[in-house]
């Protein structure tokens, strides 16, 4: 019997999509608007609209924690 380890090179985004950690350079929260993820060159990868600041900050914190793990 073999035990399969989860693939940690991807994270699950708030949108439900899987995203490669290697593509993400930064993740920022924009007050009253949402979050944006940029690649390592500073180009926009993904915009997640979320007007609730607490939810957007929690999403950003979750993504950053996954990137640091």
N, CA, C and O atoms as CSV, one atom per row, in Angstrom:
chain,resi,resn,atom,element,x,y,z
A,1,UNK,N,N,0.843,-1.176,0.000
A,1,UNK,CA,C,0.000,0.000,0.000
A,1,UNK,C,C,0.887,1.238,0.000
A,1,UNK,O,O,1.800,1.353,0.817
A,2,UNK,N,N,0.620,2.153,-0.908
A,2,UNK,CA,C,1.398,3.397,-0.940
A,2,UNK,C,C,0.518,4.552,-0.491
A,2,UNK,O,O,-0.688,4.582,-0.737
A,3,UNK,N,N,1.150,5.480,0.161
A,3,UNK,CA,C,0.441,6.674,0.626
A,3,UNK,C,C,0.787,7.806,-0.331
A,3,UNK,O,O,1.958,8.093,-0.578
A,4,UNK,N,N,-0.243,8.439,-0.861
A,4,UNK,CA,C,-0.042,9.545,-1.791
A,4,UNK,C,C,-0.027,10.847,-1.023
A,4,UNK,O,O,-0.947,11.144,-0.260
A,5,UNK,N,N,1.025,11.622,-1.227
A,5,UNK,CA,C,1.124,12.931,-0.588
A,5,UNK,C,C,0.416,13.958,-1.462
A,5,UNK,O,O,0.432,13.846,-2.688
A,6,UNK,N,N,-0.210,14.966,-0.836
A,6,UNK,CA,C,-0.868,16.001,-1.637
A,6,UNK,C,C,0.161,16.824,-2.414
A,6,UNK,O,O,1.292,17.009,-1.965
A,7,UNK,N,N,-0.243,17.306,-3.569
A,7,UNK,CA,C,0.633,18.140,-4.392
A,7,UNK,C,C,0.650,19.539,-3.789
A,7,UNK,O,O,-0.347,20.258,-3.860
A,8,UNK,N,N,1.775,19.929,-3.197
A,8,UNK,CA,C,1.871,21.230,-2.543
A,8,UNK,C,C,2.379,22.325,-3.478
A,8,UNK,O,O,2.630,23.444,-3.030
A,9,UNK,N,N,2.534,22.028,-4.763
A,9,UNK,CA,C,2.990,23.048,-5.696
A,9,UNK,C,C,1.829,23.905,-6.209
A,9,UNK,O,O,2.040,24.867,-6.949
A,10,UNK,N,N,0.606,23.551,-5.813
A,10,UNK,CA,C,-0.582,24.308,-6.183
A,10,UNK,C,C,-1.322,24.750,-4.934
A,10,UNK,O,O,-1.257,24.096,-3.892
A,11,UNK,N,N,-2.028,25.869,-5.051
A,11,UNK,CA,C,-2.900,26.312,-3.975
A,11,UNK,C,C,-4.310,26.443,-4.528
A,11,UNK,O,O,-4.507,26.632,-5.728
A,12,UNK,N,N,-5.282,26.340,-3.638
A,12,UNK,CA,C,-6.674,26.538,-4.036
A,12,UNK,C,C,-7.034,27.993,-3.762
A,12,UNK,O,O,-6.889,28.476,-2.639
A,13,UNK,N,N,-7.499,28.678,-4.782
A,13,UNK,CA,C,-7.847,30.087,-4.675
A,13,UNK,C,C,-9.267,30.259,-4.148
A,13,UNK,O,O,-10.047,29.307,-4.150
A,14,UNK,N,N,-9.611,31.470,-3.696
A,14,UNK,CA,C,-10.975,31.738,-3.233
A,14,UNK,C,C,-12.029,31.491,-4.309
A,14,UNK,O,O,-13.202,31.288,-3.997
A,15,UNK,N,N,-11.612,31.509,-5.572
A,15,UNK,CA,C,-12.538,31.266,-6.679
A,15,UNK,C,C,-12.816,29.777,-6.857
A,15,UNK,O,O,-13.704,29.390,-7.617
A,16,UNK,N,N,-12.030,28.924,-6.131
A,16,UNK,CA,C,-12.180,27.481,-6.254
A,16,UNK,C,C,-11.204,26.863,-7.239
A,16,UNK,O,O,-11.120,25.640,-7.350
A,17,UNK,N,N,-10.467,27.701,-7.954
A,17,UNK,CA,C,-9.497,27.221,-8.934
A,17,UNK,C,C,-8.181,26.837,-8.268
A,17,UNK,O,O,-7.834,27.358,-7.207
A,18,UNK,N,N,-7.461,25.928,-8.898
A,18,UNK,CA,C,-6.101,25.589,-8.452
A,18,UNK,C,C,-5.131,26.473,-9.227
A,18,UNK,O,O,-5.332,26.739,-10.412
A,19,UNK,N,N,-4.082,26.924,-8.553
A,19,UNK,CA,C,-3.128,27.846,-9.163
A,19,UNK,C,C,-1.723,27.444,-8.761
A,19,UNK,O,O,-1.485,27.140,-7.592
A,20,UNK,N,N,-0.799,27.435,-9.686
A,20,UNK,CA,C,0.582,27.065,-9.407
A,20,UNK,C,C,1.266,28.135,-8.558
A,20,UNK,O,O,1.242,29.317,-8.902
A,21,UNK,N,N,1.873,27.716,-7.449
A,21,UNK,CA,C,2.592,28.651,-6.585
A,21,UNK,C,C,3.741,29.323,-7.330
A,21,UNK,O,O,4.069,30.477,-7.058
A,22,UNK,N,N,4.355,28.599,-8.273
A,22,UNK,CA,C,5.507,29.112,-9.001
A,22,UNK,C,C,5.177,30.349,-9.843
A,22,UNK,O,O,6.071,31.125,-10.181
A,23,UNK,N,N,3.915,30.530,-10.176
A,23,UNK,CA,C,3.511,31.678,-10.991
A,23,UNK,C,C,3.308,32.947,-10.181
A,23,UNK,O,O,3.351,34.043,-10.738
A,24,UNK,N,N,3.089,32.821,-8.876
A,24,UNK,CA,C,2.695,33.944,-8.039
A,24,UNK,C,C,3.909,34.668,-7.475
A,24,UNK,O,O,4.760,34.065,-6.821
A,25,UNK,N,N,3.978,35.973,-7.738
A,25,UNK,CA,C,5.035,36.801,-7.186
A,25,UNK,C,C,4.578,37.572,-5.970
A,25,UNK,O,O,5.358,37.788,-5.043
A,26,UNK,N,N,3.309,37.996,-5.959
A,26,UNK,CA,C,2.764,38.718,-4.807
A,26,UNK,C,C,1.246,38.651,-4.816
A,26,UNK,O,O,0.615,38.371,-5.835
A,27,UNK,N,N,0.686,38.918,-3.648
A,27,UNK,CA,C,-0.767,38.949,-3.487
A,27,UNK,C,C,-1.089,40.153,-2.608
A,27,UNK,O,O,-0.589,40.254,-1.487
A,28,UNK,N,N,-1.919,41.064,-3.108
A,28,UNK,CA,C,-2.225,42.298,-2.391
A,28,UNK,C,C,-3.727,42.485,-2.220
A,28,UNK,O,O,-4.524,42.093,-3.073
A,29,UNK,N,N,-4.093,43.101,-1.082
A,29,UNK,CA,C,-5.483,43.439,-0.786
A,29,UNK,C,C,-5.681,44.923,-1.063
A,29,UNK,O,O,-4.917,45.757,-0.579
A,30,UNK,N,N,-6.702,45.246,-1.837
A,30,UNK,CA,C,-7.047,46.632,-2.116
A,30,UNK,C,C,-8.341,46.949,-1.389
A,30,UNK,O,O,-9.393,46.395,-1.710
A,31,UNK,N,N,-8.265,47.839,-0.411
A,31,UNK,CA,C,-9.399,48.168,0.459
A,31,UNK,C,C,-10.655,48.481,-0.352
A,31,UNK,O,O,-10.627,49.261,-1.303
A,32,UNK,N,N,-11.746,47.855,0.050
A,32,UNK,CA,C,-13.079,48.029,-0.541
A,32,UNK,C,C,-13.198,47.536,-1.981
A,32,UNK,O,O,-14.198,47.811,-2.644
A,33,UNK,N,N,-12.186,46.807,-2.477
A,33,UNK,CA,C,-12.234,46.344,-3.864
A,33,UNK,C,C,-11.960,44.850,-4.024
A,33,UNK,O,O,-12.725,44.165,-4.703
A,34,UNK,N,N,-10.896,44.326,-3.423
A,34,UNK,CA,C,-10.591,42.908,-3.579
A,34,UNK,C,C,-9.104,42.630,-3.499
A,34,UNK,O,O,-8.351,43.388,-2.888
A,35,UNK,N,N,-8.678,41.525,-4.128
A,35,UNK,CA,C,-7.271,41.203,-4.145
A,35,UNK,C,C,-6.762,40.986,-5.542
A,35,UNK,O,O,-7.497,40.631,-6.463
A,36,UNK,N,N,-5.460,41.215,-5.664
A,36,UNK,CA,C,-4.799,41.031,-6.948
A,36,UNK,C,C,-3.549,40.198,-6.731
A,36,UNK,O,O,-2.796,40.402,-5.779
A,37,UNK,N,N,-3.350,39.254,-7.640
A,37,UNK,CA,C,-2.121,38.478,-7.630
A,37,UNK,C,C,-1.307,38.876,-8.845
A,37,UNK,O,O,-1.829,39.003,-9.953
A,38,UNK,N,N,0.000,39.073,-8.612
A,38,UNK,CA,C,0.925,39.448,-9.663
A,38,UNK,C,C,1.950,38.341,-9.848
A,38,UNK,O,O,2.220,37.567,-8.929
A,39,UNK,N,N,2.519,38.274,-11.055
A,39,UNK,CA,C,3.591,37.303,-11.279
A,39,UNK,C,C,4.912,37.907,-10.795
A,39,UNK,O,O,4.922,39.014,-10.258
A,40,UNK,N,N,6.013,37.197,-10.978
A,40,UNK,CA,C,7.296,37.687,-10.469
A,40,UNK,C,C,7.800,38.910,-11.234
A,40,UNK,O,O,8.736,39.574,-10.787
A,41,UNK,N,N,7.194,39.215,-12.375
A,41,UNK,CA,C,7.545,40.403,-13.153
A,41,UNK,C,C,6.635,41.584,-12.842
A,41,UNK,O,O,6.776,42.648,-13.445
A,42,UNK,N,N,5.698,41.409,-11.901
A,42,UNK,CA,C,4.776,42.480,-11.534
A,42,UNK,C,C,3.583,42.618,-12.455
A,42,UNK,O,O,2.869,43.620,-12.401
A,43,UNK,N,N,3.356,41.623,-13.302
A,43,UNK,CA,C,2.211,41.651,-14.221
A,43,UNK,C,C,1.009,40.962,-13.569
A,43,UNK,O,O,1.156,39.966,-12.861
A,44,UNK,N,N,-0.172,41.509,-13.822
A,44,UNK,CA,C,-1.393,40.986,-13.205
A,44,UNK,C,C,-1.695,39.578,-13.688
A,44,UNK,O,O,-1.738,39.304,-14.887
A,45,UNK,N,N,-1.905,38.682,-12.709
A,45,UNK,CA,C,-2.320,37.311,-13.009
A,45,UNK,C,C,-3.814,37.130,-12.804
A,45,UNK,O,O,-4.503,36.536,-13.633
A,46,UNK,N,N,-4.302,37.653,-11.683
A,46,UNK,CA,C,-5.696,37.401,-11.308
A,46,UNK,C,C,-6.214,38.509,-10.421
A,46,UNK,O,O,-5.513,38.985,-9.527
A,47,UNK,N,N,-7.445,38.918,-10.673
A,47,UNK,CA,C,-8.142,39.886,-9.830
A,47,UNK,C,C,-9.346,39.179,-9.233
A,47,UNK,O,O,-10.136,38.582,-9.964
A,48,UNK,N,N,-9.499,39.239,-7.906
A,48,UNK,CA,C,-10.648,38.647,-7.218
A,48,UNK,C,C,-11.426,39.778,-6.563
A,48,UNK,O,O,-10.990,40.302,-5.537
A,49,UNK,N,N,-12.569,40.170,-7.128
A,49,UNK,CA,C,-13.340,41.254,-6.529
A,49,UNK,C,C,-13.956,40.813,-5.204
A,49,UNK,O,O,-14.583,39.756,-5.128
A,50,UNK,N,N,-13.777,41.618,-4.165
A,50,UNK,CA,C,-14.366,41.338,-2.848
A,50,UNK,C,C,-14.450,42.649,-2.073
A,50,UNK,O,O,-13.450,43.097,-1.513
A,51,UNK,N,N,-15.647,43.281,-2.032
A,51,UNK,CA,C,-15.790,44.568,-1.351
A,51,UNK,C,C,-15.711,44.465,0.187
A,51,UNK,O,O,-15.464,45.469,0.855
A,52,UNK,N,N,-15.915,43.279,0.742
A,52,UNK,CA,C,-15.829,43.097,2.200
A,52,UNK,C,C,-14.351,43.009,2.594
A,52,UNK,O,O,-13.674,42.033,2.270
A,53,UNK,N,N,-13.860,44.030,3.291
A,53,UNK,CA,C,-12.441,44.098,3.630
A,53,UNK,C,C,-11.972,42.933,4.490
A,53,UNK,O,O,-10.868,42.427,4.292
A,54,UNK,N,N,-12.789,42.502,5.435
A,54,UNK,CA,C,-12.397,41.390,6.309
A,54,UNK,C,C,-12.232,40.105,5.498
A,54,UNK,O,O,-11.270,39.363,5.695
A,55,UNK,N,N,-13.165,39.845,4.593
A,55,UNK,CA,C,-13.077,38.647,3.750
A,55,UNK,C,C,-11.870,38.718,2.821
A,55,UNK,O,O,-11.148,37.735,2.659
A,56,UNK,N,N,-11.653,39.888,2.209
A,56,UNK,CA,C,-10.530,40.048,1.282
A,56,UNK,C,C,-9.198,39.888,2.008
A,56,UNK,O,O,-8.288,39.241,1.488
A,57,UNK,N,N,-9.072,40.463,3.195
A,57,UNK,CA,C,-7.832,40.331,3.974
A,57,UNK,C,C,-7.605,38.879,4.376
A,57,UNK,O,O,-6.473,38.395,4.347
A,58,UNK,N,N,-8.674,38.182,4.749
A,58,UNK,CA,C,-8.559,36.768,5.130
A,58,UNK,C,C,-8.135,35.925,3.927
A,58,UNK,O,O,-7.324,35.010,4.068
A,59,UNK,N,N,-8.680,36.228,2.740
A,59,UNK,CA,C,-8.293,35.499,1.535
A,59,UNK,C,C,-6.818,35.730,1.229
A,59,UNK,O,O,-6.085,34.793,0.914
A,60,UNK,N,N,-6.388,36.993,1.325
A,60,UNK,CA,C,-4.977,37.305,1.075
A,60,UNK,C,C,-4.078,36.571,2.070
A,60,UNK,O,O,-3.063,35.990,1.685
A,61,UNK,N,N,-4.451,36.600,3.342
A,61,UNK,CA,C,-3.648,35.943,4.368
A,61,UNK,C,C,-3.558,34.440,4.126
A,61,UNK,O,O,-2.509,33.836,4.351
A,62,UNK,N,N,-4.648,33.836,3.672
A,62,UNK,CA,C,-4.670,32.410,3.383
A,62,UNK,C,C,-3.745,32.071,2.199
A,62,UNK,O,O,-3.028,31.071,2.230
A,63,UNK,N,N,-3.772,32.904,1.175
A,63,UNK,CA,C,-2.910,32.690,0.003
A,63,UNK,C,C,-1.446,32.856,0.386
A,63,UNK,O,O,-0.606,32.043,0.002
A,64,UNK,N,N,-1.138,33.911,1.144
A,64,UNK,CA,C,0.255,34.146,1.554
A,64,UNK,C,C,0.745,33.008,2.443
A,64,UNK,O,O,1.884,32.565,2.303
A,65,UNK,N,N,-0.095,32.532,3.351
A,65,UNK,CA,C,0.293,31.404,4.215
A,65,UNK,C,C,0.587,30.163,3.386
A,65,UNK,O,O,1.544,29.441,3.668
A,66,UNK,N,N,-0.224,29.909,2.369
A,66,UNK,CA,C,0.003,28.761,1.490
A,66,UNK,C,C,1.305,28.914,0.705
A,66,UNK,O,O,2.022,27.939,0.483
A,67,UNK,N,N,1.603,30.133,0.292
A,67,UNK,CA,C,2.851,30.366,-0.443
A,67,UNK,C,C,4.074,30.165,0.452
A,67,UNK,O,O,5.121,29.711,-0.010
A,68,UNK,N,N,3.937,30.501,1.714
A,68,UNK,CA,C,5.061,30.394,2.643
A,68,UNK,C,C,5.256,28.985,3.182
A,68,UNK,O,O,6.316,28.675,3.725
A,69,UNK,N,N,4.248,28.126,3.040
A,69,UNK,CA,C,4.313,26.767,3.591
A,69,UNK,C,C,5.266,25.891,2.804
A,69,UNK,O,O,5.440,24.718,3.132
